[in-house]
Rosetta silent file (secondary structure, phi, psi, omega in degrees, C-alpha in Angstrom):
SEQUENCE: XXXXXXXXXXXXXXXXXXXXXXXXXXXXXXXXXXXXXXXXXXXXXXXXXXXXXXXXXXXXXXXXXXXXXXXXXXXXXXXXXXXXXXXXXXXXXXXXXXXXXXXXXXXXXXXXXXXXXXXXXXXXXXXXXXXXXXXXXXXXXXXXXXXXXXXXXXXXXXXXXXXXXXXXXXXXXXXXXXXXXXXXXXXXXXXXXXXXXXXXXXXXXXXXXXXXXXXXXXXXXXXXXXXXXXXXXXXXXXXXXXXXXXXXXXXXXXXXXX
SCORE:     score description
SCORE:     0.000 S_00000001
   1 L     0.000  -30.912 -177.965   20.649   26.989  -34.090 S_00000001
   2 L   -74.673  139.418 -177.872   19.314   23.434  -34.428 S_00000001
   3 L  -143.791  170.670 -179.194   17.113   22.856  -37.454 S_00000001
   4 L  -132.654  125.011  173.549   15.586   19.976  -39.375 S_00000001
   5 L  -158.720 -173.174 -173.603   15.699   19.435  -43.123 S_00000001
   6 L   -66.437  -16.633 -178.041   16.646   16.883  -45.735 S_00000001
   7 L   -94.161    6.722  175.921   20.369   17.455  -45.140 S_00000001
   8 L   -63.360  136.612 -175.790   20.314   16.364  -41.495 S_00000001
   9 L   -99.548  128.980  178.909   22.943   13.646  -40.983 S_00000001
  10 L   -58.953  146.062 -177.619   22.021   10.512  -38.992 S_00000001
  11 H   -59.305  -37.643 -179.637   23.818   10.167  -35.675 S_00000001
  12 H   -63.633  -36.830  178.432   25.237    6.770  -36.657 S_00000001
  13 H   -67.683  -41.335  178.151   26.851    8.319  -39.759 S_00000001
  14 H   -61.417  -44.173 -178.589   28.378   11.103  -37.689 S_00000001
  15 H   -66.171  -31.251 -174.006   29.846    8.634  -35.195 S_00000001
  16 H   -83.490   -7.145 -174.075   31.297    6.449  -37.956 S_00000001
  17 L  -121.385  163.832 -178.489   33.198    9.223  -39.730 S_00000001
  18 L   -79.499 -168.876 -173.391   36.073   11.568  -39.050 S_00000001
  19 L   -59.377  -41.284  178.705   36.002   15.336  -38.604 S_00000001
  20 E  -125.878  130.645  179.816   35.374   16.062  -42.307 S_00000001
  21 E  -155.350  158.019  175.139   33.688   13.589  -44.658 S_00000001
  22 E   -93.911  154.992 -176.755   31.503   13.362  -47.747 S_00000001
  23 E  -151.638  146.555  178.637   28.022   11.863  -47.614 S_00000001
  24 E   -96.496  128.705  175.922   25.268   11.080  -50.115 S_00000001
  25 E  -123.589  107.548 -179.246   21.839   12.639  -49.541 S_00000001
  26 L    51.468   44.531  178.045   19.216   11.468  -52.034 S_00000001
  27 L    82.944   -1.010  179.064   21.901   10.969  -54.674 S_00000001
  28 E  -105.836  130.218  176.683   23.622   14.307  -53.971 S_00000001
  29 E   -83.836  127.976  176.377   27.133   14.375  -52.528 S_00000001
  30 E  -126.273  169.459  177.956   27.577   16.865  -49.694 S_00000001
  31 E  -117.562  138.316 -176.956   30.387   17.585  -47.237 S_00000001
  32 E  -119.193  133.631  174.276   30.026   17.419  -43.476 S_00000001
  33 E  -122.615  124.651 -178.035   32.277   19.099  -40.909 S_00000001
  34 E   -93.179  157.551  172.851   31.858   18.133  -37.272 S_00000001
  35 L   -65.292  138.353  179.672   32.528   20.190  -34.203 S_00000001
  36 L  -125.569  159.087  177.807   35.994   19.457  -32.853 S_00000001
  37 L   -61.362  154.325  176.758   37.700   20.155  -29.546 S_00000001
  38 L   -58.944  141.935  179.613   39.519   23.451  -29.244 S_00000001
  39 L   -67.875  149.089  173.524   43.054   23.297  -30.594 S_00000001
  40 L   -61.521  124.117 -175.159   45.958   23.174  -28.190 S_00000001
  41 H   -73.130   -7.908 -175.287   47.038   26.831  -27.887 S_00000001
  42 H   -62.050  -39.803  178.766   50.745   25.955  -27.557 S_00000001
  43 H   -62.962  -40.417  179.157   51.259   25.901  -31.334 S_00000001
  44 H   -64.153  -43.747  179.669   49.599   29.296  -31.669 S_00000001
  45 H   -66.806  -34.764  177.466   51.773   30.767  -28.906 S_00000001
  46 H   -64.516  -42.533  178.614   54.883   29.255  -30.488 S_00000001
  47 H   -66.343  -38.805  178.025   54.059   30.888  -33.813 S_00000001
  48 H   -61.554  -39.544  178.324   53.331   34.173  -32.060 S_00000001
  49 H   -66.011  -43.519  178.533   56.755   33.968  -30.402 S_00000001
  50 H   -61.011  -40.990  178.618   58.484   33.234  -33.726 S_00000001
  51 H   -64.653  -41.980  179.092   56.740   36.220  -35.289 S_00000001
  52 H   -62.429  -34.844 -178.020   57.774   38.453  -32.366 S_00000001
  53 H   -76.126  -33.942 -172.289   61.383   37.276  -32.761 S_00000001
  54 H  -106.749  -28.111 -173.685   61.588   37.661  -36.554 S_00000001
  55 L    69.084   12.307 -176.954   58.963   40.214  -37.569 S_00000001
  56 L   -78.960  122.592 -176.613   58.392   38.046  -40.634 S_00000001
  57 H   -62.131  -23.315 -178.483   54.874   38.588  -41.984 S_00000001
  58 H   -74.787  -14.425  178.477   54.754   34.986  -43.148 S_00000001
  59 H  -102.706   -0.638 -179.125   54.922   33.836  -39.529 S_00000001
  60 L   -64.525  122.752 -179.539   52.248   36.204  -38.221 S_00000001
  61 L   -79.587  148.204  170.364   49.551   34.055  -36.560 S_00000001
  62 L   -69.108  166.703  172.101   45.862   34.747  -37.109 S_00000001
  63 E   -66.168  153.029  175.517   43.770   35.619  -34.086 S_00000001
  64 L   -70.267  132.802 -178.887   42.397   32.643  -32.227 S_00000001
  65 L   -58.478  146.224  175.877   38.817   31.943  -33.434 S_00000001
  66 L   -91.602  131.151 -179.731   36.039   32.980  -31.111 S_00000001
  67 L    79.930 -171.510 -177.887   33.663   30.162  -30.180 S_00000001
  68 L   -79.405  166.202 -174.950   33.613   26.643  -31.630 S_00000001
  69 H   -67.215  -30.100  178.896   34.710   25.792  -35.170 S_00000001
  70 H   -64.764  -53.733 -178.937   31.142   25.163  -36.384 S_00000001
  71 H   -59.913  -43.991 -175.926   29.872   28.588  -35.349 S_00000001
  72 H   -66.017  -50.802 -174.331   33.010   30.350  -36.555 S_00000001
  73 H   -70.084  -37.080  176.169   33.320   28.785  -40.008 S_00000001
  74 H   -59.881  -43.958  179.380   29.611   28.987  -40.802 S_00000001
  75 H   -63.979  -37.857  178.451   29.649   32.690  -39.962 S_00000001
  76 H   -66.383  -44.970 -179.979   32.748   33.176  -42.132 S_00000001
  77 H   -60.454  -40.828 -179.841   31.250   31.313  -45.101 S_00000001
  78 H   -69.709  -37.613  177.664   28.099   33.405  -44.923 S_00000001
  79 H   -64.506  -48.071 -177.293   30.094   36.617  -44.615 S_00000001
  80 H   -66.294  -40.866  177.579   32.334   35.779  -47.571 S_00000001
  81 H   -60.651  -39.760  179.193   29.380   34.629  -49.684 S_00000001
  82 H   -63.912  -22.318  176.388   27.610   37.932  -48.965 S_00000001
  83 L   -86.120    2.169  175.780   30.676   39.676  -50.473 S_00000001
  84 L    88.190   15.198  179.376   30.145   37.802  -53.744 S_00000001
  85 L   -90.171  143.574  179.609   32.977   35.264  -53.397 S_00000001
  86 L   -75.340  109.650  176.971   32.449   31.699  -54.644 S_00000001
  87 E  -137.611  163.730  178.271   32.196   29.456  -51.575 S_00000001
  88 L   -64.656  143.159  174.822   30.145   26.349  -50.752 S_00000001
  89 L   -73.952  134.403  174.897   26.538   26.940  -49.791 S_00000001
  90 E   -80.634  117.856 -174.036   25.750   26.098  -46.155 S_00000001
  91 E   -96.941  -28.599 -175.051   22.884   23.608  -46.347 S_00000001
  92 E  -160.780  139.757 -178.902   22.341   22.641  -42.721 S_00000001
  93 E  -136.379  134.579  169.502   23.724   23.705  -39.345 S_00000001
  94 L  -131.172 -175.344  178.123   23.448   22.205  -35.867 S_00000001
  95 L   -70.332  -19.082 -171.711   25.385   22.652  -32.650 S_00000001
  96 L  -118.172   -9.178  178.334   27.666   19.737  -33.538 S_00000001
  97 E  -164.900  166.128  170.159   28.129   19.816  -37.332 S_00000001
  98 E  -140.100  159.844 -173.908   27.321   21.623  -40.556 S_00000001
  99 E  -121.572  134.568 -177.618   26.687   20.486  -44.128 S_00000001
 100 E  -120.828  146.528  172.413   28.056   22.100  -47.282 S_00000001
 101 E   -70.615  141.508  177.702   27.160   21.755  -50.946 S_00000001
 102 L   -70.083  139.892 -179.560   29.932   20.156  -52.992 S_00000001
 103 L  -128.622   55.328  174.107   31.798   22.623  -55.222 S_00000001
 104 L    84.646 -159.920 -177.782   33.897   20.446  -57.499 S_00000001
 105 E  -105.975  157.174  178.330   37.328   18.945  -56.941 S_00000001
 106 E   -60.640  149.195  177.673   40.327   20.505  -55.246 S_00000001
 107 H   -59.306  -36.091  178.538   42.582   22.518  -57.523 S_00000001
 108 H   -59.390  -49.406 -179.675   45.408   20.177  -56.548 S_00000001
 109 H   -69.033  -35.049  177.942   43.549   17.085  -57.768 S_00000001
 110 H   -60.540  -43.959 -179.949   42.255   18.916  -60.825 S_00000001
 111 H   -66.464  -40.002 -179.550   45.808   19.769  -61.885 S_00000001
 112 H   -67.940  -37.044 -171.864   47.034   16.224  -61.270 S_00000001
 113 H   -84.786  -18.114 -172.405   44.161   14.571  -63.105 S_00000001
 114 H  -114.918    0.949  172.033   44.009   16.782  -66.197 S_00000001
 115 H    66.762 -157.164 -173.598   47.655   17.250  -67.194 S_00000001
 116 H   -58.558  -29.789 -178.086   49.065   20.237  -69.118 S_00000001
 117 H   -65.695  -17.862 -177.150   45.646   21.414  -70.310 S_00000001
 118 H   -86.257  -10.139 -172.100   44.725   22.208  -66.692 S_00000001
 119 H   -64.207  -22.003  178.830   47.568   24.642  -66.081 S_00000001
 120 H   -65.731  -15.650  178.177   45.483   27.615  -67.229 S_00000001
 121 H   -74.722  -17.933 -178.807   43.531   27.218  -63.978 S_00000001
 122 H   -68.723  -53.624  174.988   46.581   28.316  -61.968 S_00000001
 123 H   -63.911  -30.074  176.477   46.618   31.963  -63.142 S_00000001
 124 H   -63.552  -37.218  176.668   42.807   31.880  -63.014 S_00000001
 125 H   -66.390  -37.705  177.262   43.085   30.932  -59.344 S_00000001
 126 H   -62.165  -40.601  177.929   45.497   33.852  -58.797 S_00000001
 127 H   -64.836  -41.408  178.136   42.919   36.208  -60.332 S_00000001
 128 H   -63.287  -36.687  177.747   40.194   34.736  -58.098 S_00000001
 129 H   -65.743  -41.119  177.049   42.413   35.299  -55.073 S_00000001
 130 H   -62.885  -38.869  178.841   42.926   38.943  -56.041 S_00000001
 131 H   -62.907  -42.131  176.876   39.159   39.322  -56.386 S_00000001
 132 H   -59.589  -44.433 -179.728   38.681   37.953  -52.868 S_00000001
 133 H   -66.606  -38.897 -179.968   41.267   40.423  -51.573 S_00000001
 134 H   -64.418  -18.803  177.583   39.737   43.335  -53.475 S_00000001
 135 L   -89.583   11.812  175.669   36.510   42.652  -51.584 S_00000001
 136 L    79.603   29.434 -176.357   38.298   43.404  -48.317 S_00000001
 137 L  -125.977  164.182  168.408   38.859   39.791  -47.301 S_00000001
 138 L  -140.980  157.249 -175.912   41.693   37.337  -46.676 S_00000001
 139 L   -97.880  -54.004  179.577   41.566   33.552  -46.456 S_00000001
 140 L    98.842  -14.736 -179.428   44.473   32.501  -44.247 S_00000001
 141 L  -150.605   58.924 -168.867   44.993   29.053  -45.758 S_00000001
 142 L   -86.613   35.854  169.526   45.201   29.388  -49.528 S_00000001
 143 L   -62.920  153.205 -174.753   46.965   26.117  -50.305 S_00000001
 144 H   -67.149  -11.573  173.132   45.664   24.670  -53.560 S_00000001
 145 H   -73.631  -17.203 -179.445   43.913   21.913  -51.596 S_00000001
 146 H  -102.219   12.062  168.979   41.627   24.676  -50.239 S_00000001
 147 E  -117.563  145.956  178.408   40.614   25.922  -53.680 S_00000001
 148 E  -126.705  162.709  176.370   38.286   23.911  -55.898 S_00000001
 149 E  -118.699  123.579 -179.095   37.338   23.859  -59.565 S_00000001
 150 E  -135.196  108.851 -177.412   33.660   23.524  -60.421 S_00000001
 151 L    53.989   42.534  176.564   32.596   23.858  -64.088 S_00000001
 152 L    77.980    8.573 -178.294   35.688   25.939  -64.801 S_00000001
 153 E  -115.618  139.289  178.640   35.103   28.300  -61.862 S_00000001
 154 E   -84.814  132.543  173.799   37.354   28.672  -58.809 S_00000001
 155 E  -119.940  155.516  175.079   35.793   28.267  -55.355 S_00000001
 156 E  -111.677  137.582  177.730   37.336   28.774  -51.908 S_00000001
 157 L  -128.346  171.904  173.740   36.767   26.354  -49.020 S_00000001
 158 L    60.764   66.755  174.839   37.912   25.963  -45.394 S_00000001
 159 L   -90.493   79.322 -173.384   37.582   29.439  -43.899 S_00000001
 160 L  -105.958   -5.822 -174.956   39.019   28.422  -40.531 S_00000001
 161 L  -100.439  137.897  178.150   41.345   31.365  -39.806 S_00000001
 162 E   -95.103   96.999 -173.491   40.360   34.442  -37.820 S_00000001
 163 L   -79.903  122.786  176.675   42.114   37.241  -39.732 S_00000001
 164 L   -68.730  127.105 -175.416   42.891   40.343  -37.639 S_00000001
 165 H   -58.210  -37.240 -176.189   41.406   43.325  -39.419 S_00000001
 166 H   -69.738  -16.775  179.309   44.365   45.571  -38.590 S_00000001
 167 H  -114.257   23.949 -174.526   46.724   43.167  -40.403 S_00000001
 168 H   -55.628  -47.805 -176.367   44.446   42.409  -43.348 S_00000001
 169 H   -62.679  -39.754  179.008   46.892   43.552  -46.033 S_00000001
 170 H   -65.228  -38.051  177.907   49.734   41.488  -44.568 S_00000001
 171 H   -70.955  -27.191  174.369   47.538   38.390  -44.506 S_00000001
 172 H   -66.845  -41.549  175.192   46.616   39.034  -48.134 S_00000001
 173 H   -62.144  -42.325  179.380   50.313   38.962  -49.026 S_00000001
 174 H   -64.650  -34.467  174.666   50.646   35.774  -47.000 S_00000001
 175 H   -55.714  -46.003 -179.673   47.695   34.304  -48.929 S_00000001
 176 H   -63.839  -43.812  178.765   49.656   34.781  -52.160 S_00000001
 177 H   -58.618  -48.155 -178.722   52.762   33.267  -50.575 S_00000001
 178 H   -63.215  -37.955  177.040   50.853   30.184  -49.345 S_00000001
 179 H   -61.209  -48.861 -179.592   49.251   29.741  -52.765 S_00000001
 180 H   -65.673  -43.317 -178.922   52.636   29.851  -54.514 S_00000001
 181 H   -64.736  -36.791  179.779   54.333   27.646  -51.921 S_00000001
 182 H   -65.850  -32.724  174.234   51.578   25.028  -52.161 S_00000001
 183 H   -64.906  -40.906  178.143   52.196   24.816  -55.913 S_00000001
 184 H   -65.075  -46.093 -176.058   55.889   24.244  -55.186 S_00000001
 185 H   -64.812  -29.022 -178.546   55.215   21.665  -52.494 S_00000001
 186 L   -96.663    7.022  170.652   52.923   19.657  -54.765 S_00000001
 187 L    90.222   16.731 -177.382   55.380   19.641  -57.674 S_00000001
 188 L   -96.769    5.629  168.095   53.868   22.193  -60.051 S_00000001
 189 L    45.130   65.453 -171.717   56.973   24.400  -60.235 S_00000001
 190 L   -66.879  143.354  170.695   55.163   27.776  -60.276 S_00000001
 191 L   -82.975   94.762 -168.546   56.337   30.682  -62.406 S_00000001
 192 H   -64.099  -48.454  178.272   56.366   33.074  -59.470 S_00000001
 193 H   -61.203  -40.712 -179.006   56.786   36.430  -61.289 S_00000001
 194 H   -64.235  -38.875 -179.536   54.137   35.496  -63.876 S_00000001
 195 H   -73.060  -32.841  173.622   51.653   34.512  -61.193 S_00000001
 196 H   -63.755  -38.207  177.261   52.318   37.716  -59.237 S_00000001
 197 H   -70.782  -35.675  176.377   51.536   39.639  -62.437 S_00000001
 198 H   -64.379  -39.755  177.481   48.413   37.535  -63.016 S_00000001
 199 H   -63.103  -44.291 -177.906   47.323   38.348  -59.481 S_00000001
 200 L  -146.976   95.816 -177.895   47.940   42.071  -59.985 S_00000001
 201 L   -57.124  -29.403 -177.615   48.972   43.292  -63.458 S_00000001
 202 L   -92.701  -28.295 -175.121   49.816   46.727  -62.064 S_00000001
 203 L  -119.850   16.146 -176.686   51.364   45.783  -58.737 S_00000001
 204 H   -61.954  -38.780 -179.007   52.806   42.343  -59.379 S_00000001
 205 H   -68.362  -39.792  177.415   56.433   43.458  -59.201 S_00000001
 206 H   -64.708  -39.420  176.957   55.884   45.252  -55.892 S_00000001
 207 H   -62.397  -44.435  178.929   54.151   42.156  -54.540 S_00000001
 208 H   -60.728  -40.578  177.845   57.060   39.974  -55.657 S_00000001
 209 H   -62.441  -39.459 -179.946   59.494   42.309  -53.896 S_00000001
 210 H   -65.410  -42.176  177.199   57.438   42.061  -50.702 S_00000001
 211 H   -66.387  -40.081 -179.514   57.465   38.257  -50.861 S_00000001
 212 H   -61.468  -42.620  179.177   61.174   38.278  -51.688 S_00000001
 213 H   -62.552  -38.132 -179.244   61.966   40.361  -48.592 S_00000001
 214 H   -70.265  -42.928 -176.250   59.984   37.956  -46.427 S_00000001
 215 H   -73.364  -20.148  175.214   61.525   34.760  -47.805 S_00000001
 216 H   -59.447  -33.765  176.940   65.043   36.140  -47.349 S_00000001
 217 H   -67.216  -33.913  174.641   64.438   35.698  -43.635 S_00000001
 218 H   -68.091  -30.490  176.224   63.588   32.074  -44.337 S_00000001
 219 H   -61.355  -33.298  175.734   66.879   31.868  -46.188 S_00000001
 220 H   -76.342  -39.385 -178.686   68.568   32.652  -42.885 S_00000001
 221 H   -61.260  -36.229 -175.614   66.324   30.310  -40.940 S_00000001
 222 L   -67.647  -16.127  175.415   67.238   27.347  -43.129 S_00000001
 223 L   -79.803  -15.425  178.228   70.843   27.688  -41.929 S_00000001
 224 L   -93.585 -160.455 -175.203   69.591   27.103  -38.397 S_00000001
 225 L   -90.028   96.646 -178.690   67.787   24.073  -36.986 S_00000001
 226 H   -62.811  -19.290 -178.378   64.645   23.678  -39.101 S_00000001
 227 H   -64.673  -15.504  175.271   63.532   20.855  -36.809 S_00000001
 228 H   -61.339  -30.718  178.054   62.366   23.548  -34.405 S_00000001
 229 L   -89.292   77.016 -167.308   59.444   24.041  -36.803 S_00000001
 230 L   -66.453  -17.421 -178.869   58.085   20.595  -36.010 S_00000001
 231 L   -75.975  -11.284  177.183   54.933   20.914  -38.103 S_00000001
 232 L   -96.050  136.574  170.450   57.090   20.782  -41.250 S_00000001
 233 L   -81.616  169.056  178.295   58.494   17.499  -42.545 S_00000001
 234 H   -62.907  -33.724  175.934   61.986   17.402  -44.026 S_00000001
 235 H   -62.165  -41.661  177.362   60.377   17.250  -47.474 S_00000001
 236 H   -60.151  -40.509 -178.343   58.503   20.452  -46.630 S_00000001
 237 H   -65.496  -43.853  178.031   61.766   22.067  -45.592 S_00000001
 238 H   -61.522  -40.923  177.587   63.478   21.089  -48.847 S_00000001
 239 H   -63.337  -40.808  177.924   60.527   22.489  -50.782 S_00000001
 240 H   -62.191  -44.429 -179.993   60.710   25.698  -48.770 S_00000001
 241 H   -62.491  -41.586  177.958   64.433   26.029  -49.462 S_00000001
 242 H   -64.229  -38.454  178.541   63.854   25.458  -53.169 S_00000001
 243 H   -64.403  -43.000  177.086   61.059   28.021  -53.083 S_00000001
 244 H   -57.997  -47.260  179.355   63.353   30.557  -51.401 S_00000001
 245 H   -60.031  -40.297 -176.650   65.976   29.994  -54.111 S_00000001
 246 H   -67.302  -43.724  178.096   63.353   30.341  -56.825 S_00000001
 247 H   -61.650  -43.131 -178.990   61.990   33.626  -55.488 S_00000001
 248 H   -64.930  -35.611 -174.762   65.513   35.002  -55.191 S_00000001
 249 H   -89.794   -6.150  176.006   66.467   33.930  -58.699 S_00000001
 250 L   107.326    6.250  173.008   63.338   35.236  -60.404 S_00000001
 251 L    97.795 -174.379 -177.670   61.082   32.196  -60.630 S_00000001
 252 L  -146.614 -166.312 -177.340   60.589   29.303  -63.003 S_00000001
 253 L  -111.963  135.286 -178.207   58.131   27.904  -65.500 S_00000001
 254 L   -67.216  143.558  175.572   54.988   26.048  -64.510 S_00000001
 255 L  -152.527  159.724  179.673   54.789   22.390  -65.468 S_00000001
 256 L   -64.348  151.790  174.271   52.663   19.412  -64.471 S_00000001
 257 L   -68.909  143.668  179.018   53.648   17.469  -61.379 S_00000001
 258 L   -83.601    0.000    0.000   55.453   14.265  -62.169 S_00000001
């Protein structure tokens, strides 16, 4: 697995930086992801328990990745790339880190930095997500921070989730939900029905109904103690509640974040 090329990162640079960082190689910016310890399984088991209790597809946990994060994500990126999806090129791999070609700025930052003229990238991202799904894939973490814009083209990054094949369609629905919720959480007030139609002109209404049925369960959860879901901040909870209301009422109109 170990190799040597121009994208090898000096050991001192690896030690001085966090798990994910950018680095310049001969004037080219690349991204480096280091091997990290296995995640504490308690969070995964807690989510699995919540899913068993509620049956809500939005709480269904992915399978736990096999092997370390370097091996798993590199294999996923190569698999997804082979299906024709826009992802970063893997430039260098070792046992302890891998290096990726930069593929523009995150969709979140692109929308913030370019104002109203950038909003056309939101339905374009929905179309790109449908294309990924039509190729028999799911992402598992489709927040707009995990999509990038490079020369007007949408790319996907951070393939860290191990999607169970038998639940592929449910995770595709969850991908759409996470995409829409991330727009809400970052202040872009998504037009939910319009984006469901952009994602699937023929099946957008059915998709919206499926999301609506799932978020109704969250409508009940918000009456209980949301603090049980400790990974969410109170701001996240308020955004979720607003999102639930919006889905129930038929959506809103996209606008730039303030």
